Amino acid sequence: MKKLNWIRPLTDVQHYPLIYSAFEATNIKNGEKINLRIEDLHEESFNEALKLMKNYYFKNNPMLSSKRIENDEISMNEIFESWKEILQQKISIVCYEENSNEIIGLNFLSVITEEEFDMKPTNGEVYAEVKRVSRFLKDIFFNPFDHYCVKQILTGVGSYVSDKYNNLEIEAEMLKVRADIGKMFNIQVTSEIFPTEISQNAAILSEFEENFSIDYNKLPKIVCEGFFPGIKETKLKIMSRKF
């Protein structure tokens, strides 16, 4: 993956890692309320975070799992290497239980230009198809760079929430934190594809607006590819928030 242009400003190093939010979430196994915090993902936790994301993300992203990405080692490696590059921007966030360093939630974040959005993976068939669908939707239906008149956006490239906790509560809180990050670094917009109903509901709770929506079963008719067999989700949505 080509090196990304944006990196966390050196003037902010003394503030890294920052705690952005302290909140309560529900332990779904016993109904108890648990105190959690969201902060910058520190370099010391990069390897643990990458391992968690690799074990979780490929199974829970509906488009990738529909295409059985576990059988496409090249695509999996390309995505994994892209995560490693993205973490070097030092803008991803992690959720911990109070007084603990056990990772409860993750959101890999990246600041990208339109040129970087359009970058093509090399050889992985599944990853290449998903990227082509994303680019087609941007080029034909909704381009956040043009719509909001910005040169760069903050976007999510992978999330994880422990199955012990209420996914919606934690996902929504991690999305809300993006406003603080955006204002801190003068990034005016966050935008991405939300592929599942729970992620879309979390975005609504976090004041995102819906820019575009399409049923998964209509994708092949419009994109000429993008057939995702056996997908249980109804639709994907592009959703954004301006700070």
PDB file of C-alpha atoms in Angstrom:
ATOM      1  CA  MET A   1       0.000   0.000   0.000  1.00  0.00           C
ATOM      2  CA  LYS A   2       1.250   3.487  -0.889  1.00  0.00           C
ATOM      3  CA  LYS A   3       2.219   5.581   2.128  1.00  0.00           C
ATOM      4  CA  LEU A   4      -0.614   7.863   3.256  1.00  0.00           C
ATOM      5  CA  ASN A   5       0.014  11.611   3.202  1.00  0.00           C
ATOM      6  CA  TRP A   6      -1.616  12.611   6.496  1.00  0.00           C
ATOM      7  CA  ILE A   7       0.108  11.882   9.790  1.00  0.00           C
ATOM      8  CA  ARG A   8      -0.676  13.119  13.273  1.00  0.00           C
ATOM      9  CA  PRO A   9       1.028  16.518  13.705  1.00  0.00           C
ATOM     10  CA  LEU A  10       4.260  16.427  15.678  1.00  0.00           C
ATOM     11  CA  THR A  11       2.972  19.339  17.761  1.00  0.00           C
ATOM     12  CA  ASP A  12       0.354  16.988  19.196  1.00  0.00           C
ATOM     13  CA  VAL A  13       2.790  14.276  20.307  1.00  0.00           C
ATOM     14  CA  GLN A  14       2.763  15.437  23.915  1.00  0.00           C
ATOM     15  CA  HIS A  15      -1.002  14.841  24.032  1.00  0.00           C
ATOM     16  CA  TYR A  16      -0.850  11.287  22.671  1.00  0.00           C
ATOM     17  CA  PRO A  17      -2.673   9.164  23.705  1.00  0.00           C
ATOM     18  CA  LEU A  18      -5.724  11.262  24.572  1.00  0.00           C
ATOM     19  CA  ILE A  19      -8.853  10.065  26.381  1.00  0.00           C
ATOM     20  CA  TYR A  20     -11.889  11.256  24.408  1.00  0.00           C
ATOM     21  CA  SER A  21     -14.852   9.787  26.262  1.00  0.00           C
ATOM     22  CA  ALA A  22     -15.905   8.080  29.489  1.00  0.00           C
ATOM     23  CA  PHE A  23     -19.330   6.420  29.401  1.00  0.00           C
ATOM     24  CA  GLU A  24     -21.476   3.480  30.499  1.00  0.00           C
ATOM     25  CA  ALA A  25     -22.362   0.408  28.438  1.00  0.00           C
ATOM     26  CA  THR A  26     -24.341  -2.745  29.143  1.00  0.00           C
ATOM     27  CA  ASN A  27     -22.800  -6.156  29.742  1.00  0.00           C
ATOM     28  CA  ILE A  28     -25.260  -8.257  27.728  1.00  0.00           C
ATOM     29  CA  LYS A  29     -24.463 -11.429  29.706  1.00  0.00           C
ATOM     30  CA  ASN A  30     -25.625 -10.087  33.070  1.00  0.00           C
ATOM     31  CA  GLY A  31     -27.253  -6.730  32.289  1.00  0.00           C
ATOM     32  CA  GLU A  32     -24.803  -4.795  34.442  1.00  0.00           C
ATOM     33  CA  LYS A  33     -23.676  -1.309  33.519  1.00  0.00           C
ATOM     34  CA  ILE A  34     -19.924  -1.060  32.981  1.00  0.00           C
ATOM     35  CA  ASN A  35     -17.773   2.077  32.920  1.00  0.00           C
ATOM     36  CA  LEU A  36     -15.745   2.362  29.716  1.00  0.00           C
ATOM     37  CA  ARG A  37     -13.367   4.870  28.155  1.00  0.00           C
ATOM     38  CA  ILE A  38     -12.341   5.657  24.587  1.00  0.00           C
ATOM     39  CA  GLU A  39      -8.839   6.889  23.822  1.00  0.00           C
ATOM     40  CA  ASP A  40      -6.180   6.955  21.138  1.00  0.00           C
ATOM     41  CA  LEU A  41      -4.872   3.521  20.225  1.00  0.00           C
ATOM     42  CA  HIS A  42      -1.260   3.627  21.402  1.00  0.00           C
ATOM     43  CA  GLU A  43       1.608   2.065  19.476  1.00  0.00           C
ATOM     44  CA  GLU A  44       2.180  -0.447  22.276  1.00  0.00           C
ATOM     45  CA  SER A  45      -1.237  -1.960  21.499  1.00  0.00           C
ATOM     46  CA  PHE A  46      -0.972  -2.025  17.685  1.00  0.00           C
ATOM     47  CA  ASN A  47      -0.107  -5.722  17.435  1.00  0.00           C
ATOM     48  CA  GLU A  48      -2.886  -6.799  19.798  1.00  0.00           C
ATOM     49  CA  ALA A  49      -5.366  -4.596  17.948  1.00  0.00           C
ATOM     50  CA  LEU A  50      -4.328  -6.000  14.567  1.00  0.00           C
ATOM     51  CA  LYS A  51      -4.758  -9.553  15.818  1.00  0.00           C
ATOM     52  CA  LEU A  52      -8.226  -8.835  17.234  1.00  0.00           C
ATOM     53  CA  MET A  53      -9.339  -7.081  14.067  1.00  0.00           C
ATOM     54  CA  LYS A  54      -8.056  -9.878  11.845  1.00  0.00           C
ATOM     55  CA  ASN A  55      -9.976 -12.494  13.851  1.00  0.00           C
ATOM     56  CA  TYR A  56     -13.192 -10.433  13.898  1.00  0.00           C
ATOM     57  CA  TYR A  57     -13.465  -8.188  10.859  1.00  0.00           C
ATOM     58  CA  PHE A  58     -13.287 -10.697   8.025  1.00  0.00           C
ATOM     59  CA  LYS A  59     -16.106 -12.773   9.558  1.00  0.00           C
ATOM     60  CA  ASN A  60     -18.338  -9.807  10.363  1.00  0.00           C
ATOM     61  CA  ASN A  61     -18.032  -7.607   7.299  1.00  0.00           C
ATOM     62  CA  PRO A  62     -20.987  -8.831   5.195  1.00  0.00           C
ATOM     63  CA  MET A  63     -19.425  -8.201   1.792  1.00  0.00           C
ATOM     64  CA  LEU A  64     -16.098  -9.834   2.612  1.00  0.00           C
ATOM     65  CA  SER A  65     -17.620 -12.817   4.408  1.00  0.00           C
ATOM     66  CA  SER A  66     -20.148 -13.303   1.600  1.00  0.00           C
ATOM     67  CA  LYS A  67     -17.238 -13.680  -0.818  1.00  0.00           C
ATOM     68  CA  ARG A  68     -15.515 -16.148   1.547  1.00  0.00           C
ATOM     69  CA  ILE A  69     -12.469 -13.964   1.887  1.00  0.00           C
ATOM     70  CA  GLU A  70     -10.893 -16.600   4.137  1.00  0.00           C
ATOM     71  CA  ASN A  71     -10.152 -18.481   0.891  1.00  0.00           C
ATOM     72  CA  ASP A  72      -8.411 -15.446  -0.627  1.00  0.00           C
ATOM     73  CA  GLU A  73      -5.174 -15.139   1.308  1.00  0.00           C
ATOM     74  CA  ILE A  74      -3.881 -12.388  -0.963  1.00  0.00           C
ATOM     75  CA  SER A  75      -6.870 -10.143  -0.192  1.00  0.00           C
ATOM     76  CA  MET A  76      -6.603 -10.822   3.531  1.00  0.00           C
ATOM     77  CA  ASN A  77      -2.908  -9.958   3.510  1.00  0.00           C
ATOM     78  CA  GLU A  78      -3.507  -6.776   1.517  1.00  0.00           C
ATOM     79  CA  ILE A  79      -6.142  -5.572   3.962  1.00  0.00           C
ATOM     80  CA  PHE A  80      -3.935  -6.488   6.913  1.00  0.00           C
ATOM     81  CA  GLU A  81      -0.997  -4.553   5.434  1.00  0.00           C
ATOM     82  CA  SER A  82      -3.263  -1.561   4.752  1.00  0.00           C
ATOM     83  CA  TRP A  83      -4.285  -1.576   8.428  1.00  0.00           C
ATOM     84  CA  LYS A  84      -0.638  -1.502   9.485  1.00  0.00           C
ATOM     85  CA  GLU A  85      -0.063   1.550   7.310  1.00  0.00           C
ATOM     86  CA  ILE A  86      -3.236   3.238   8.572  1.00  0.00           C
ATOM     87  CA  LEU A  87      -2.249   2.763  12.214  1.00  0.00           C
ATOM     88  CA  GLN A  88       0.869   4.818  11.541  1.00  0.00           C
ATOM     89  CA  GLN A  89      -1.394   7.862  11.200  1.00  0.00           C
ATOM     90  CA  LYS A  90      -1.991   7.485  14.971  1.00  0.00           C
ATOM     91  CA  ILE A  91      -5.630   8.507  14.796  1.00  0.00           C
ATOM     92  CA  SER A  92      -7.346   5.154  15.458  1.00  0.00           C
ATOM     93  CA  ILE A  93      -9.238   4.687  18.716  1.00  0.00           C
ATOM     94  CA  VAL A  94      -9.693   1.964  21.310  1.00  0.00           C
ATOM     95  CA  CYS A  95     -12.289   1.302  24.013  1.00  0.00           C
ATOM     96  CA  TYR A  96     -11.242  -0.083  27.401  1.00  0.00           C
ATOM     97  CA  GLU A  97     -13.098  -1.025  30.544  1.00  0.00           C
ATOM     98  CA  GLU A  98     -12.365   1.382  33.394  1.00  0.00           C
ATOM     99  CA  ASN A  99      -9.118   0.529  35.228  1.00  0.00           C
ATOM    100  CA  SER A 100      -8.252  -2.091  32.612  1.00  0.00           C
ATOM    101  CA  ASN A 101      -6.272  -2.383  29.388  1.00  0.00           C
ATOM    102  CA  GLU A 102      -8.391  -5.200  27.948  1.00  0.00           C
ATOM    103  CA  ILE A 103      -9.548  -4.085  24.508  1.00  0.00           C
ATOM    104  CA  ILE A 104     -13.353  -3.896  24.395  1.00  0.00           C
ATOM    105  CA  GLY A 105     -13.743  -2.019  21.116  1.00  0.00           C
ATOM    106  CA  LEU A 106     -11.680  -0.732  18.210  1.00  0.00           C
ATOM    107  CA  ASN A 107     -12.162   1.640  15.325  1.00  0.00           C
ATOM    108  CA  PHE A 108      -9.341   1.856  12.806  1.00  0.00           C
ATOM    109  CA  LEU A 109      -9.512   5.395  11.425  1.00  0.00           C
ATOM    110  CA  SER A 110      -7.769   7.064   8.515  1.00  0.00           C
ATOM    111  CA  VAL A 111      -7.525  10.541   7.039  1.00  0.00           C
ATOM    112  CA  ILE A 112      -7.557  10.206   3.254  1.00  0.00           C
ATOM    113  CA  THR A 113      -7.725  12.268   0.089  1.00  0.00           C
ATOM    114  CA  GLU A 114      -9.863  11.285  -2.898  1.00  0.00           C
ATOM    115  CA  GLU A 115      -6.747  10.028  -4.672  1.00  0.00           C
ATOM    116  CA  GLU A 116      -6.012   7.760  -1.713  1.00  0.00           C
ATOM    117  CA  PHE A 117      -9.642   6.590  -1.622  1.00  0.00           C
ATOM    118  CA  ASP A 118      -9.262   5.495  -5.244  1.00  0.00           C
ATOM    119  CA  MET A 119      -5.992   3.599  -4.733  1.00  0.00           C
ATOM    120  CA  LYS A 120      -6.241   0.076  -6.097  1.00  0.00           C
ATOM    121  CA  PRO A 121      -5.146  -3.084  -4.275  1.00  0.00           C
ATOM    122  CA  THR A 122      -2.737  -5.281  -6.186  1.00  0.00           C
ATOM    123  CA  ASN A 123      -3.810  -8.887  -6.689  1.00  0.00           C
ATOM    124  CA  GLY A 124      -6.521  -9.943  -4.227  1.00  0.00           C
ATOM    125  CA  GLU A 125      -9.750 -10.689  -6.118  1.00  0.00           C
ATOM    126  CA  VAL A 126     -12.212 -10.211  -3.243  1.00  0.00           C
ATOM    127  CA  TYR A 127     -10.622  -7.013  -1.951  1.00  0.00           C
ATOM    128  CA  ALA A 128     -10.376  -5.631  -5.486  1.00  0.00           C
ATOM    129  CA  GLU A 129     -14.078  -6.242  -6.141  1.00  0.00           C
ATOM    130  CA  VAL A 130     -15.176  -4.584  -2.893  1.00  0.00           C
ATOM    131  CA  LYS A 131     -12.934  -1.602  -3.668  1.00  0.00           C
ATOM    132  CA  ARG A 132     -14.359  -1.341  -7.202  1.00  0.00           C
ATOM    133  CA  VAL A 133     -17.900  -1.307  -5.809  1.00  0.00           C
ATOM    134  CA  SER A 134     -16.916   1.424  -3.330  1.00  0.00           C
ATOM    135  CA  ARG A 135     -15.328   3.546  -6.051  1.00  0.00           C
ATOM    136  CA  PHE A 136     -18.336   3.077  -8.345  1.00  0.00           C
ATOM    137  CA  LEU A 137     -20.741   4.230  -5.619  1.00  0.00           C
ATOM    138  CA  LYS A 138     -18.550   7.279  -4.974  1.00  0.00           C
ATOM    139  CA  ASP A 139     -18.147   8.174  -8.636  1.00  0.00           C
ATOM    140  CA  ILE A 140     -21.797   7.680  -9.643  1.00  0.00           C
ATOM    141  CA  PHE A 141     -23.967   8.243  -6.568  1.00  0.00           C
ATOM    142  CA  PHE A 142     -22.230  10.098  -3.750  1.00  0.00           C
ATOM    143  CA  ASN A 143     -18.809  11.689  -3.597  1.00  0.00           C
ATOM    144  CA  PRO A 144     -18.162  13.090  -0.096  1.00  0.00           C
ATOM    145  CA  PHE A 145     -15.191  15.140  -1.301  1.00  0.00           C
ATOM    146  CA  ASP A 146     -17.314  16.987  -3.871  1.00  0.00           C
ATOM    147  CA  HIS A 147     -20.493  17.132  -1.794  1.00  0.00           C
ATOM    148  CA  TYR A 148     -18.823  18.724   1.219  1.00  0.00           C
ATOM    149  CA  CYS A 149     -16.138  20.601  -0.786  1.00  0.00           C
ATOM    150  CA  VAL A 150     -13.249  19.078   1.171  1.00  0.00           C
ATOM    151  CA  LYS A 151      -9.874  17.677   0.133  1.00  0.00           C
ATOM    152  CA  GLN A 152      -9.714  15.042   2.859  1.00  0.00           C
ATOM    153  CA  ILE A 153     -12.095  13.087   5.059  1.00  0.00           C
ATOM    154  CA  LEU A 154     -11.915  11.016   8.221  1.00  0.00           C
ATOM    155  CA  THR A 155     -13.100   7.490   7.524  1.00  0.00           C
ATOM    156  CA  GLY A 156     -13.368   4.157   9.311  1.00  0.00           C
ATOM    157  CA  VAL A 157     -11.639   1.116   7.840  1.00  0.00           C
ATOM    158  CA  GLY A 158     -12.575  -1.540  10.383  1.00  0.00           C
ATOM    159  CA  SER A 159     -14.282  -1.877  13.747  1.00  0.00           C
ATOM    160  CA  TYR A 160     -14.500  -4.432  16.533  1.00  0.00           C
ATOM    161  CA  VAL A 161     -16.670  -4.726  19.656  1.00  0.00           C
ATOM    162  CA  SER A 162     -16.378  -7.516  22.208  1.00  0.00           C
ATOM    163  CA  ASP A 163     -19.411  -9.811  22.210  1.00  0.00           C
ATOM    164  CA  LYS A 164     -19.703  -9.283  25.979  1.00  0.00           C
ATOM    165  CA  TYR A 165     -21.046  -5.777  25.491  1.00  0.00           C
ATOM    166  CA  ASN A 166     -23.883  -3.945  23.782  1.00  0.00           C
ATOM    167  CA  ASN A 167     -22.516  -3.430  20.288  1.00  0.00           C
ATOM    168  CA  LEU A 168     -24.809  -0.501  19.481  1.00  0.00           C
ATOM    169  CA  GLU A 169     -23.859   1.525  22.570  1.00  0.00           C
ATOM    170  CA  ILE A 170     -20.121   1.176  22.015  1.00  0.00           C
ATOM    171  CA  GLU A 171     -20.204   1.646  18.229  1.00  0.00           C
ATOM    172  CA  ALA A 172     -22.284   4.805  18.654  1.00  0.00           C
ATOM    173  CA  GLU A 173     -19.890   6.232  21.238  1.00  0.00           C
ATOM    174  CA  MET A 174     -16.867   5.518  19.033  1.00  0.00           C
ATOM    175  CA  LEU A 175     -18.604   7.314  16.153  1.00  0.00           C
ATOM    176  CA  LYS A 176     -19.424  10.322  18.362  1.00  0.00           C
ATOM    177  CA  VAL A 177     -15.750  10.663  19.285  1.00  0.00           C
ATOM    178  CA  ARG A 178     -14.928  11.401  15.642  1.00  0.00           C
ATOM    179  CA  ALA A 179     -16.327  14.904  16.099  1.00  0.00           C
ATOM    180  CA  ASP A 180     -13.677  15.632  18.741  1.00  0.00           C
ATOM    181  CA  ILE A 181     -10.952  14.163  16.534  1.00  0.00           C
ATOM    182  CA  GLY A 182     -12.114  16.107  13.487  1.00  0.00           C
ATOM    183  CA  LYS A 183     -12.234  19.431  15.310  1.00  0.00           C
ATOM    184  CA  MET A 184      -8.834  18.812  16.892  1.00  0.00           C
ATOM    185  CA  PHE A 185      -7.123  18.233  13.551  1.00  0.00           C
ATOM    186  CA  ASN A 186      -9.273  20.516  11.372  1.00  0.00           C
ATOM    187  CA  ILE A 187     -10.870  17.627   9.481  1.00  0.00           C
ATOM    188  CA  GLN A 188     -14.367  18.781   8.597  1.00  0.00           C
ATOM    189  CA  VAL A 189     -16.104  15.581   7.492  1.00  0.00           C
ATOM    190  CA  THR A 190     -16.280  11.904   8.317  1.00  0.00           C
ATOM    191  CA  SER A 191     -17.872   9.593   5.745  1.00  0.00           C
ATOM    192  CA  GLU A 192     -17.949   5.905   4.880  1.00  0.00           C
ATOM    193  CA  ILE A 193     -20.040   2.929   3.816  1.00  0.00           C
ATOM    194  CA  PHE A 194     -22.002   1.411   6.699  1.00  0.00           C
ATOM    195  CA  PRO A 195     -22.663  -2.194   5.636  1.00  0.00           C
ATOM    196  CA  THR A 196     -24.899  -3.466   8.471  1.00  0.00           C
ATOM    197  CA  GLU A 197     -28.119  -2.363  10.126  1.00  0.00           C
ATOM    198  CA  ILE A 198     -26.491  -2.096  13.556  1.00  0.00           C
ATOM    199  CA  SER A 199     -23.695   0.121  12.221  1.00  0.00           C
ATOM    200  CA  GLN A 200     -26.292   2.282  10.441  1.00  0.00           C
ATOM    201  CA  ASN A 201     -28.309   2.628  13.657  1.00  0.00           C
ATOM    202  CA  ALA A 202     -25.146   3.565  15.549  1.00  0.00           C
ATOM    203  CA  ALA A 203     -24.437   6.235  12.930  1.00  0.00           C
ATOM    204  CA  ILE A 204     -27.944   7.664  13.326  1.00  0.00           C
ATOM    205  CA  LEU A 205     -27.432   7.877  17.102  1.00  0.00           C
ATOM    206  CA  SER A 206     -24.172   9.718  16.402  1.00  0.00           C
ATOM    207  CA  GLU A 207     -25.810  12.411  14.232  1.00  0.00           C
ATOM    208  CA  PHE A 208     -24.656  11.058  10.870  1.00  0.00           C
ATOM    209  CA  GLU A 209     -26.817  11.841   7.855  1.00  0.00           C
ATOM    210  CA  GLU A 210     -27.733   9.314   5.186  1.00  0.00           C
ATOM    211  CA  ASN A 211     -26.319  10.231   1.791  1.00  0.00           C
ATOM    212  CA  PHE A 212     -27.088   7.127  -0.258  1.00  0.00           C
ATOM    213  CA  SER A 213     -28.725   3.742   0.268  1.00  0.00           C
ATOM    214  CA  ILE A 214     -28.991   0.640  -1.900  1.00  0.00           C
ATOM    215  CA  ASP A 215     -30.277  -2.896  -1.404  1.00  0.00           C
ATOM    216  CA  TYR A 216     -27.535  -5.486  -1.656  1.00  0.00           C
ATOM    217  CA  ASN A 217     -29.563  -7.476  -4.185  1.00  0.00           C
ATOM    218  CA  LYS A 218     -29.632  -4.454  -6.526  1.00  0.00           C
ATOM    219  CA  LEU A 219     -25.876  -3.923  -6.563  1.00  0.00           C
ATOM    220  CA  PRO A 220     -25.105  -6.347  -9.440  1.00  0.00           C
ATOM    221  CA  LYS A 221     -27.727  -4.664 -11.654  1.00  0.00           C
ATOM    222  CA  ILE A 222     -26.107  -1.260 -11.184  1.00  0.00           C
ATOM    223  CA  VAL A 223     -22.415  -1.985 -10.712  1.00  0.00           C
ATOM    224  CA  CYS A 224     -22.209  -4.958 -13.121  1.00  0.00           C
ATOM    225  CA  GLU A 225     -20.542  -6.870 -10.298  1.00  0.00           C
ATOM    226  CA  GLY A 226     -20.932  -6.707  -6.546  1.00  0.00           C
ATOM    227  CA  PHE A 227     -22.933  -9.924  -6.246  1.00  0.00           C
ATOM    228  CA  PHE A 228     -22.697 -10.941  -2.610  1.00  0.00           C
ATOM    229  CA  PRO A 229     -24.383 -14.349  -2.241  1.00  0.00           C
ATOM    230  CA  GLY A 230     -26.065 -15.348   0.996  1.00  0.00           C
ATOM    231  CA  ILE A 231     -25.793 -11.913   2.536  1.00  0.00           C
ATOM    232  CA  LYS A 232     -28.240 -11.476   5.413  1.00  0.00           C
ATOM    233  CA  GLU A 233     -28.130  -7.690   5.592  1.00  0.00           C
ATOM    234  CA  THR A 234     -30.733  -5.785   3.574  1.00  0.00           C
ATOM    235  CA  LYS A 235     -28.822  -2.750   2.378  1.00  0.00           C
ATOM    236  CA  LEU A 236     -25.670  -0.712   2.635  1.00  0.00           C
ATOM    237  CA  LYS A 237     -25.641   3.013   3.248  1.00  0.00           C
ATOM    238  CA  ILE A 238     -23.178   5.821   2.754  1.00  0.00           C
ATOM    239  CA  MET A 239     -23.459   8.055   5.809  1.00  0.00           C
ATOM    240  CA  SER A 240     -21.539  11.158   6.805  1.00  0.00           C
ATOM    241  CA  ARG A 241     -21.218  13.813   9.451  1.00  0.00           C
ATOM    242  CA  LYS A 242     -19.881  17.327   9.074  1.00  0.00           C
ATOM    243  CA  PHE A 243     -18.266  18.868  12.144  1.00  0.00           C
TER     244      PHE A 243
END
